[in-house]
PDB file of C-alpha atoms in Angstrom:
ATOM      1  CA  MET A   1      -1.779  71.857  -8.267  1.00  0.00           C
ATOM      2  CA  PHE A   2      -0.642  70.000 -11.238  1.00  0.00           C
ATOM      3  CA  ASN A   3       2.190  68.858  -9.147  1.00  0.00           C
ATOM      4  CA  ARG A   4      -0.186  67.476  -6.680  1.00  0.00           C
ATOM      5  CA  ILE A   5      -2.137  65.525  -9.347  1.00  0.00           C
ATOM      6  CA  ARG A   6       1.080  63.965 -10.522  1.00  0.00           C
ATOM      7  CA  ILE A   7       1.737  62.807  -7.012  1.00  0.00           C
ATOM      8  CA  SER A   8      -1.593  61.408  -6.334  1.00  0.00           C
ATOM      9  CA  THR A   9      -1.467  59.511  -9.994  1.00  0.00           C
ATOM     10  CA  SER A  10       2.005  58.047  -8.993  1.00  0.00           C
ATOM     11  CA  LEU A  11       0.804  56.943  -5.540  1.00  0.00           C
ATOM     12  CA  PHE A  12      -2.430  55.592  -7.300  1.00  0.00           C
ATOM     13  CA  LEU A  13      -0.332  53.559  -9.707  1.00  0.00           C
ATOM     14  CA  LEU A  14       2.065  52.323  -7.003  1.00  0.00           C
ATOM     15  CA  LEU A  15      -0.857  50.941  -5.074  1.00  0.00           C
ATOM     16  CA  MET A  16      -2.102  49.375  -7.970  1.00  0.00           C
ATOM     17  CA  THR A  17       1.111  47.813  -8.574  1.00  0.00           C
ATOM     18  CA  PHE A  18       1.199  46.548  -4.884  1.00  0.00           C
ATOM     19  CA  CYS A  19      -2.084  45.031  -5.227  1.00  0.00           C
ATOM     20  CA  VAL A  20      -1.313  43.300  -8.333  1.00  0.00           C
ATOM     21  CA  LEU A  21       1.705  41.753  -6.980  1.00  0.00           C
ATOM     22  CA  GLN A  22      -0.180  40.720  -3.815  1.00  0.00           C
ATOM     23  CA  LEU A  23      -2.927  39.018  -5.890  1.00  0.00           C
ATOM     24  CA  ALA A  24      -0.199  37.166  -7.818  1.00  0.00           C
ATOM     25  CA  SER A  25       1.601  36.079  -4.727  1.00  0.00           C
ATOM     26  CA  SER A  26      -1.867  34.835  -3.326  1.00  0.00           C
ATOM     27  CA  GLY A  27      -2.454  32.943  -6.482  1.00  0.00           C
ATOM     28  CA  LEU A  28       1.002  31.363  -6.296  1.00  0.00           C
ATOM     29  CA  SER A  29       0.522  30.401  -2.630  1.00  0.00           C
ATOM     30  CA  TYR A  30      -3.019  28.804  -3.175  1.00  0.00           C
ATOM     31  CA  SER A  31      -1.563  26.763  -6.188  1.00  0.00           C
ATOM     32  CA  ALA A  32       1.218  25.731  -4.154  1.00  0.00           C
ATOM     33  CA  PHE A  33      -0.864  24.839  -1.120  1.00  0.00           C
ATOM     34  CA  ARG A  34      -3.113  22.686  -3.456  1.00  0.00           C
ATOM     35  CA  SER A  35      -0.100  20.992  -4.791  1.00  0.00           C
ATOM     36  CA  ASP A  36       1.276  20.123  -1.388  1.00  0.00           C
ATOM     37  CA  ASN A  37      -2.140  18.815  -0.394  1.00  0.00           C
ATOM     38  CA  HIS A  38      -2.202  16.656  -3.502  1.00  0.00           C
ATOM     39  CA  ASN A  39       1.184  15.220  -2.802  1.00  0.00           C
ATOM     40  CA  LEU A  40       0.319  14.640   0.751  1.00  0.00           C
ATOM     41  CA  ASP A  41      -2.712  12.528  -0.317  1.00  0.00           C
ATOM     42  CA  ILE A  42      -0.718  10.667  -2.748  1.00  0.00           C
ATOM     43  CA  ILE A  43       1.636   9.760   0.262  1.00  0.00           C
ATOM     44  CA  THR A  44      -0.957   8.931   2.514  1.00  0.00           C
ATOM     45  CA  LEU A  45      -2.998   6.838   0.272  1.00  0.00           C
ATOM     46  CA  GLY A  46      -0.014   5.023  -1.253  1.00  0.00           C
ATOM     47  CA  SER A  47       1.149   4.277   2.380  1.00  0.00           C
ATOM     48  CA  GLN A  48      -2.160   2.836   3.165  1.00  0.00           C
ATOM     49  CA  GLN A  49      -2.326   0.804   0.131  1.00  0.00           C
ATOM     50  CA  ARG A  50       1.043  -0.671   0.672  1.00  0.00           C
ATOM     51  CA  ASP A  51       0.563  -1.640   4.324  1.00  0.00           C
ATOM     52  CA  SER A  52      -2.830  -3.297   3.774  1.00  0.00           C
ATOM     53  CA  LEU A  53      -1.546  -5.493   0.877  1.00  0.00           C
ATOM     54  CA  SER A  54       1.549  -6.380   2.645  1.00  0.00           C
ATOM     55  CA  LEU A  55      -0.221  -7.410   5.728  1.00  0.00           C
ATOM     56  CA  SER A  56      -2.475  -9.516   3.425  1.00  0.00           C
ATOM     57  CA  TRP A  57       0.440 -11.114   1.774  1.00  0.00           C
ATOM     58  CA  VAL A  58       1.846 -11.889   5.395  1.00  0.00           C
ATOM     59  CA  SER A  59      -1.504 -13.538   6.198  1.00  0.00           C
ATOM     60  CA  LEU A  60      -1.776 -15.837   2.992  1.00  0.00           C
ATOM     61  CA  LEU A  61       2.177 -16.778   3.733  1.00  0.00           C
ATOM     62  CA  GLN A  62       0.986 -17.881   7.324  1.00  0.00           C
ATOM     63  CA  ALA A  63      -1.878 -19.824   5.998  1.00  0.00           C
ATOM     64  CA  ARG A  64       0.287 -21.668   3.697  1.00  0.00           C
ATOM     65  CA  ASN A  65       2.824 -22.516   5.795  1.00  0.00           C
ATOM     66  CA  THR A  66       0.267 -23.809   8.403  1.00  0.00           C
ATOM     67  CA  LEU A  67      -1.513 -25.819   5.767  1.00  0.00           C
ATOM     68  CA  ASN A  68       1.982 -27.534   4.816  1.00  0.00           C
ATOM     69  CA  ARG A  69       2.462 -28.446   8.594  1.00  0.00           C
ATOM     70  CA  ALA A  70      -0.963 -29.850   8.617  1.00  0.00           C
ATOM     71  CA  GLY A  71      -0.510 -31.790   5.470  1.00  0.00           C
ATOM     72  CA  THR A  72       2.863 -33.294   6.980  1.00  0.00           C
ATOM     73  CA  ARG A  73       0.871 -34.405   9.965  1.00  0.00           C
ATOM     74  CA  ALA A  74      -1.800 -36.041   8.066  1.00  0.00           C
ATOM     75  CA  ALA A  75       0.859 -37.945   6.002  1.00  0.00           C
ATOM     76  CA  LEU A  76       2.495 -39.113   9.149  1.00  0.00           C
ATOM     77  CA  LYS A  77      -1.012 -40.341  10.370  1.00  0.00           C
ATOM     78  CA  LEU A  78      -0.797 -38.166  13.538  1.00  0.00           C
ATOM     79  CA  PRO A  79      -3.981 -37.638  15.644  1.00  0.00           C
ATOM     80  CA  GLN A  80      -6.596 -35.865  13.494  1.00  0.00           C
ATOM     81  CA  GLU A  81      -7.046 -33.384  16.502  1.00  0.00           C
ATOM     82  CA  GLN A  82      -3.554 -31.938  15.602  1.00  0.00           C
ATOM     83  CA  VAL A  83      -4.537 -31.513  11.988  1.00  0.00           C
ATOM     84  CA  ASN A  84      -7.841 -29.682  12.786  1.00  0.00           C
ATOM     85  CA  GLU A  85      -6.077 -27.535  14.982  1.00  0.00           C
ATOM     86  CA  LEU A  86      -3.669 -26.417  12.281  1.00  0.00           C
ATOM     87  CA  MET A  87      -6.521 -26.129   9.667  1.00  0.00           C
ATOM     88  CA  SER A  88      -8.497 -23.936  12.136  1.00  0.00           C
ATOM     89  CA  SER A  89      -5.388 -21.663  12.271  1.00  0.00           C
ATOM     90  CA  ALA A  90      -4.904 -21.554   8.595  1.00  0.00           C
ATOM     91  CA  ARG A  91      -8.734 -20.612   8.365  1.00  0.00           C
ATOM     92  CA  SER A  92      -8.073 -17.691  10.764  1.00  0.00           C
ATOM     93  CA  SER A  93      -4.982 -16.378   8.703  1.00  0.00           C
ATOM     94  CA  LEU A  94      -7.129 -16.569   5.522  1.00  0.00           C
ATOM     95  CA  GLN A  95      -9.773 -14.412   7.413  1.00  0.00           C
ATOM     96  CA  LYS A  96      -7.141 -11.853   8.287  1.00  0.00           C
ATOM     97  CA  ALA A  97      -5.766 -12.008   4.561  1.00  0.00           C
ATOM     98  CA  ASP A  98      -9.174 -10.975   3.534  1.00  0.00           C
ATOM     99  CA  LEU A  99      -9.832  -8.285   5.968  1.00  0.00           C
ATOM    100  CA  TYR A 100      -6.530  -6.408   5.208  1.00  0.00           C
ATOM    101  CA  PHE A 101      -7.182  -7.070   1.232  1.00  0.00           C
ATOM    102  CA  ASN A 102     -10.631  -5.545   1.678  1.00  0.00           C
ATOM    103  CA  GLN A 103      -8.719  -2.591   3.301  1.00  0.00           C
ATOM    104  CA  PHE A 104      -6.420  -2.276   0.488  1.00  0.00           C
ATOM    105  CA  MET A 105      -9.269  -2.481  -2.047  1.00  0.00           C
ATOM    106  CA  ALA A 106     -11.288   0.316  -0.168  1.00  0.00           C
ATOM    107  CA  VAL A 107      -8.295   2.885  -0.442  1.00  0.00           C
ATOM    108  CA  GLU A 108      -8.856   5.451  -3.179  1.00  0.00           C
ATOM    109  CA  ARG A 109      -6.517   5.047  -6.169  1.00  0.00           C
ATOM    110  CA  SER A 110      -4.411   8.100  -7.259  1.00  0.00           C
ATOM    111  CA  SER A 111      -3.860   7.218 -10.989  1.00  0.00           C
ATOM    112  CA  GLU A 112      -5.304   5.037 -13.816  1.00  0.00           C
ATOM    113  CA  GLN A 113      -2.218   2.748 -13.620  1.00  0.00           C
ATOM    114  CA  GLN A 114      -2.908   2.070 -10.008  1.00  0.00           C
ATOM    115  CA  ASN A 115      -6.552   1.046 -11.029  1.00  0.00           C
ATOM    116  CA  GLN A 116      -5.234  -1.216 -13.674  1.00  0.00           C
ATOM    117  CA  GLN A 117      -2.718  -2.942 -11.600  1.00  0.00           C
ATOM    118  CA  THR A 118      -5.310  -3.208  -8.627  1.00  0.00           C
ATOM    119  CA  ALA A 119      -7.371  -5.345 -11.098  1.00  0.00           C
ATOM    120  CA  THR A 120      -4.601  -7.595 -11.897  1.00  0.00           C
ATOM    121  CA  THR A 121      -3.569  -8.047  -8.312  1.00  0.00           C
ATOM    122  CA  LYS A 122      -6.955  -8.633  -7.212  1.00  0.00           C
ATOM    123  CA  ALA A 123      -7.237 -11.646  -9.851  1.00  0.00           C
ATOM    124  CA  SER A 124      -4.293 -13.249  -8.674  1.00  0.00           C
ATOM    125  CA  TYR A 125      -5.205 -12.837  -4.949  1.00  0.00           C
ATOM    126  CA  GLU A 126      -8.397 -14.456  -5.506  1.00  0.00           C
ATOM    127  CA  ARG A 127      -6.913 -17.556  -7.171  1.00  0.00           C
ATOM    128  CA  LEU A 128      -4.273 -17.947  -4.416  1.00  0.00           C
ATOM    129  CA  ARG A 129      -7.061 -17.484  -1.740  1.00  0.00           C
ATOM    130  CA  GLY A 130      -9.116 -20.155  -3.506  1.00  0.00           C
ATOM    131  CA  ALA A 131      -6.016 -22.363  -3.975  1.00  0.00           C
ATOM    132  CA  LEU A 132      -5.517 -22.342  -0.153  1.00  0.00           C
ATOM    133  CA  ARG A 133      -9.080 -22.838   0.835  1.00  0.00           C
ATOM    134  CA  GLU A 134      -9.155 -25.978  -1.480  1.00  0.00           C
ATOM    135  CA  LEU A 135      -6.069 -27.310   0.259  1.00  0.00           C
ATOM    136  CA  ILE A 136      -8.030 -27.235   3.607  1.00  0.00           C
ATOM    137  CA  GLY A 137     -10.857 -29.151   1.841  1.00  0.00           C
ATOM    138  CA  PHE A 138      -8.469 -31.800   0.889  1.00  0.00           C
ATOM    139  CA  LEU A 139      -7.195 -32.055   4.269  1.00  0.00           C
ATOM    140  CA  GLU A 140     -10.776 -32.326   5.424  1.00  0.00           C
ATOM    141  CA  LYS A 141     -11.745 -35.049   3.012  1.00  0.00           C
ATOM    142  CA  GLY A 142      -8.213 -37.103   3.595  1.00  0.00           C
ATOM    143  CA  GLU A 143      -7.447 -36.409  -0.085  1.00  0.00           C
ATOM    144  CA  LEU A 144      -3.669 -36.143   0.737  1.00  0.00           C
ATOM    145  CA  GLN A 145      -2.619 -36.966  -2.816  1.00  0.00           C
ATOM    146  CA  ALA A 146      -4.605 -34.405  -4.224  1.00  0.00           C
ATOM    147  CA  PHE A 147      -3.520 -31.886  -1.590  1.00  0.00           C
ATOM    148  CA  MET A 148       0.125 -32.555  -2.784  1.00  0.00           C
ATOM    149  CA  ASP A 149      -0.655 -32.672  -6.321  1.00  0.00           C
ATOM    150  CA  GLN A 150      -2.176 -29.061  -6.373  1.00  0.00           C
ATOM    151  CA  PRO A 151       0.159 -26.384  -7.921  1.00  0.00           C
ATOM    152  CA  THR A 152      -0.127 -24.128  -5.068  1.00  0.00           C
ATOM    153  CA  GLN A 153       3.399 -22.738  -5.469  1.00  0.00           C
ATOM    154  CA  LYS A 154       2.956 -21.511  -8.885  1.00  0.00           C
ATOM    155  CA  THR A 155      -0.312 -19.584  -7.930  1.00  0.00           C
ATOM    156  CA  GLN A 156       1.507 -18.303  -5.007  1.00  0.00           C
ATOM    157  CA  ASP A 157       4.438 -17.103  -7.250  1.00  0.00           C
ATOM    158  CA  LEU A 158       1.873 -15.203  -9.547  1.00  0.00           C
ATOM    159  CA  PHE A 159       0.392 -13.284  -6.712  1.00  0.00           C
ATOM    160  CA  GLU A 160       3.774 -12.490  -5.245  1.00  0.00           C
ATOM    161  CA  ALA A 161       4.733 -10.976  -8.679  1.00  0.00           C
ATOM    162  CA  ASP A 162       1.690  -8.927  -8.826  1.00  0.00           C
ATOM    163  CA  PHE A 163       2.353  -7.949  -5.035  1.00  0.00           C
ATOM    164  CA  VAL A 164       5.819  -6.831  -5.764  1.00  0.00           C
ATOM    165  CA  GLN A 165       4.889  -4.983  -8.981  1.00  0.00           C
ATOM    166  CA  TYR A 166       2.064  -3.149  -7.025  1.00  0.00           C
ATOM    167  CA  LEU A 167       4.494  -1.936  -4.384  1.00  0.00           C
ATOM    168  CA  GLN A 168       6.982  -0.746  -6.844  1.00  0.00           C
ATOM    169  CA  LEU A 169       4.282   1.168  -8.372  1.00  0.00           C
ATOM    170  CA  VAL A 170       3.194   2.773  -5.138  1.00  0.00           C
ATOM    171  CA  ASN A 171       6.545   3.259  -4.019  1.00  0.00           C
ATOM    172  CA  GLY A 172       7.547   5.021  -7.119  1.00  0.00           C
ATOM    173  CA  ASP A 173       4.238   7.504  -6.724  1.00  0.00           C
ATOM    174  CA  ILE A 174       5.229   7.967  -3.126  1.00  0.00           C
ATOM    175  CA  SER A 175       8.846   9.083  -3.852  1.00  0.00           C
ATOM    176  CA  GLU A 176       7.703  11.404  -6.640  1.00  0.00           C
ATOM    177  CA  ALA A 177       5.296  13.332  -4.219  1.00  0.00           C
ATOM    178  CA  ARG A 178       7.929  13.210  -1.533  1.00  0.00           C
ATOM    179  CA  ASP A 179      10.365  14.924  -3.911  1.00  0.00           C
ATOM    180  CA  ALA A 180       7.863  17.483  -4.946  1.00  0.00           C
ATOM    181  CA  ASN A 181       7.264  18.372  -1.243  1.00  0.00           C
ATOM    182  CA  GLN A 182      10.967  18.526  -0.449  1.00  0.00           C
ATOM    183  CA  PHE A 183      11.259  21.046  -3.618  1.00  0.00           C
ATOM    184  CA  SER A 184       8.475  22.944  -1.989  1.00  0.00           C
ATOM    185  CA  PHE A 185       9.864  23.021   1.314  1.00  0.00           C
ATOM    186  CA  HIS A 186      13.137  24.445   0.106  1.00  0.00           C
ATOM    187  CA  ALA A 187      11.576  27.057  -2.298  1.00  0.00           C
ATOM    188  CA  GLY A 188       8.805  28.164   0.385  1.00  0.00           C
ATOM    189  CA  GLY A 189      10.780  27.718   3.623  1.00  0.00           C
ATOM    190  CA  PRO A 190      10.058  25.537   6.841  1.00  0.00           C
ATOM    191  CA  ASP A 191       6.283  26.578   7.085  1.00  0.00           C
ATOM    192  CA  ALA A 192       5.567  25.422   3.554  1.00  0.00           C
ATOM    193  CA  GLY A 193       6.889  21.976   3.679  1.00  0.00           C
ATOM    194  CA  GLY A 194       6.584  20.980   7.472  1.00  0.00           C
ATOM    195  CA  GLY A 195       3.516  18.817   6.701  1.00  0.00           C
ATOM    196  CA  GLY A 196       5.109  17.113   3.831  1.00  0.00           C
ATOM    197  CA  LEU A 197       8.193  16.043   6.084  1.00  0.00           C
ATOM    198  CA  ASP A 198       6.042  14.956   8.851  1.00  0.00           C
ATOM    199  CA  ALA A 199       4.140  12.727   6.399  1.00  0.00           C
ATOM    200  CA  ASP A 200       7.627  11.517   4.932  1.00  0.00           C
ATOM    201  CA  ARG A 201       8.608  10.599   8.407  1.00  0.00           C
ATOM    202  CA  GLY A 202       5.497   8.597   9.071  1.00  0.00           C
ATOM    203  CA  ASP A 203       5.585   7.057   5.884  1.00  0.00           C
ATOM    204  CA  ARG A 204       9.100   5.763   6.594  1.00  0.00           C
ATOM    205  CA  GLN A 205       8.019   4.710   9.954  1.00  0.00           C
ATOM    206  CA  ARG A 206       5.056   2.462   8.416  1.00  0.00           C
ATOM    207  CA  HIS A 207       7.416   1.306   5.796  1.00  0.00           C
ATOM    208  CA  VAL A 208       9.981  -0.359   8.336  1.00  0.00           C
ATOM    209  CA  VAL A 209       7.088  -1.965  10.324  1.00  0.00           C
ATOM    210  CA  VAL A 210       5.389  -3.604   7.314  1.00  0.00           C
ATOM    211  CA  ALA A 211       8.877  -4.769   5.900  1.00  0.00           C
ATOM    212  CA  HIS A 212       9.598  -6.187   9.479  1.00  0.00           C
ATOM    213  CA  HIS A 213       6.231  -8.183   9.255  1.00  0.00           C
ATOM    214  CA  VAL A 214       6.778  -9.294   5.758  1.00  0.00           C
ATOM    215  CA  GLY A 215      10.320 -10.495   6.514  1.00  0.00           C
ATOM    216  CA  THR A 216       9.077 -12.560   9.666  1.00  0.00           C
ATOM    217  CA  ALA A 217       6.530 -14.183   7.700  1.00  0.00           C
ATOM    218  CA  ALA A 218       8.439 -15.071   4.809  1.00  0.00           C
ATOM    219  CA  GLU A 219      11.194 -16.814   6.966  1.00  0.00           C
ATOM    220  CA  PRO A 220       9.681 -20.129   6.650  1.00  0.00           C
ATOM    221  CA  ASN A 221       9.551 -19.871   2.900  1.00  0.00           C
ATOM    222  CA  PRO A 222       7.059 -22.601   2.717  1.00  0.00           C
ATOM    223  CA  GLN A 223       7.563 -25.304  -0.138  1.00  0.00           C
ATOM    224  CA  PRO A 224       4.934 -27.484  -1.551  1.00  0.00           C
ATOM    225  CA  LEU A 225       4.472 -31.011  -0.184  1.00  0.00           C
TER     226      LEU A 225
END
């Protein structure tokens, strides 16, 4: 009888140990799942911010380049219709820039540092956008000297510096989240890290596309008249 009691007690303790291990394993799995989701959010949000901001910058460069061409035609006394057509194209580029920048602003920030850099980038964006709109006004009024005297390049350089700094910040956050997902993949097996790898591949593809657009728009490298 006592032997049976000892066996029952041993089985009970073994069962309790198994339950505790299962609970601990479930807790670790849940924690890893939450961590993977958080990293995936950082990659997704960061990619959206980077893409929208880059496309906005491309549109601003297109507007600046188009306005330079319009100013050149105005200086050469070419038909006003040609100047007006280019100004209309510049306005369209500015509208696209606003659309993409509003998309950039609508994306949730994942850190306080991103919030601070967003405020700085927004301020320099609005200054450059305002300067380009002012150039359109100068051309409409025929004020060619004011058009040439405006320090547009300096304003553009300031926004470009903030643009580059923001992309460096976001790329750093994405890289850290990607590394964390890679660690989770190797630690937990293919099933644990598959989502992170898929996000990584999608992020790389978007980065290549955006980089291509930025490079294409930046080729003219517009200079102030």
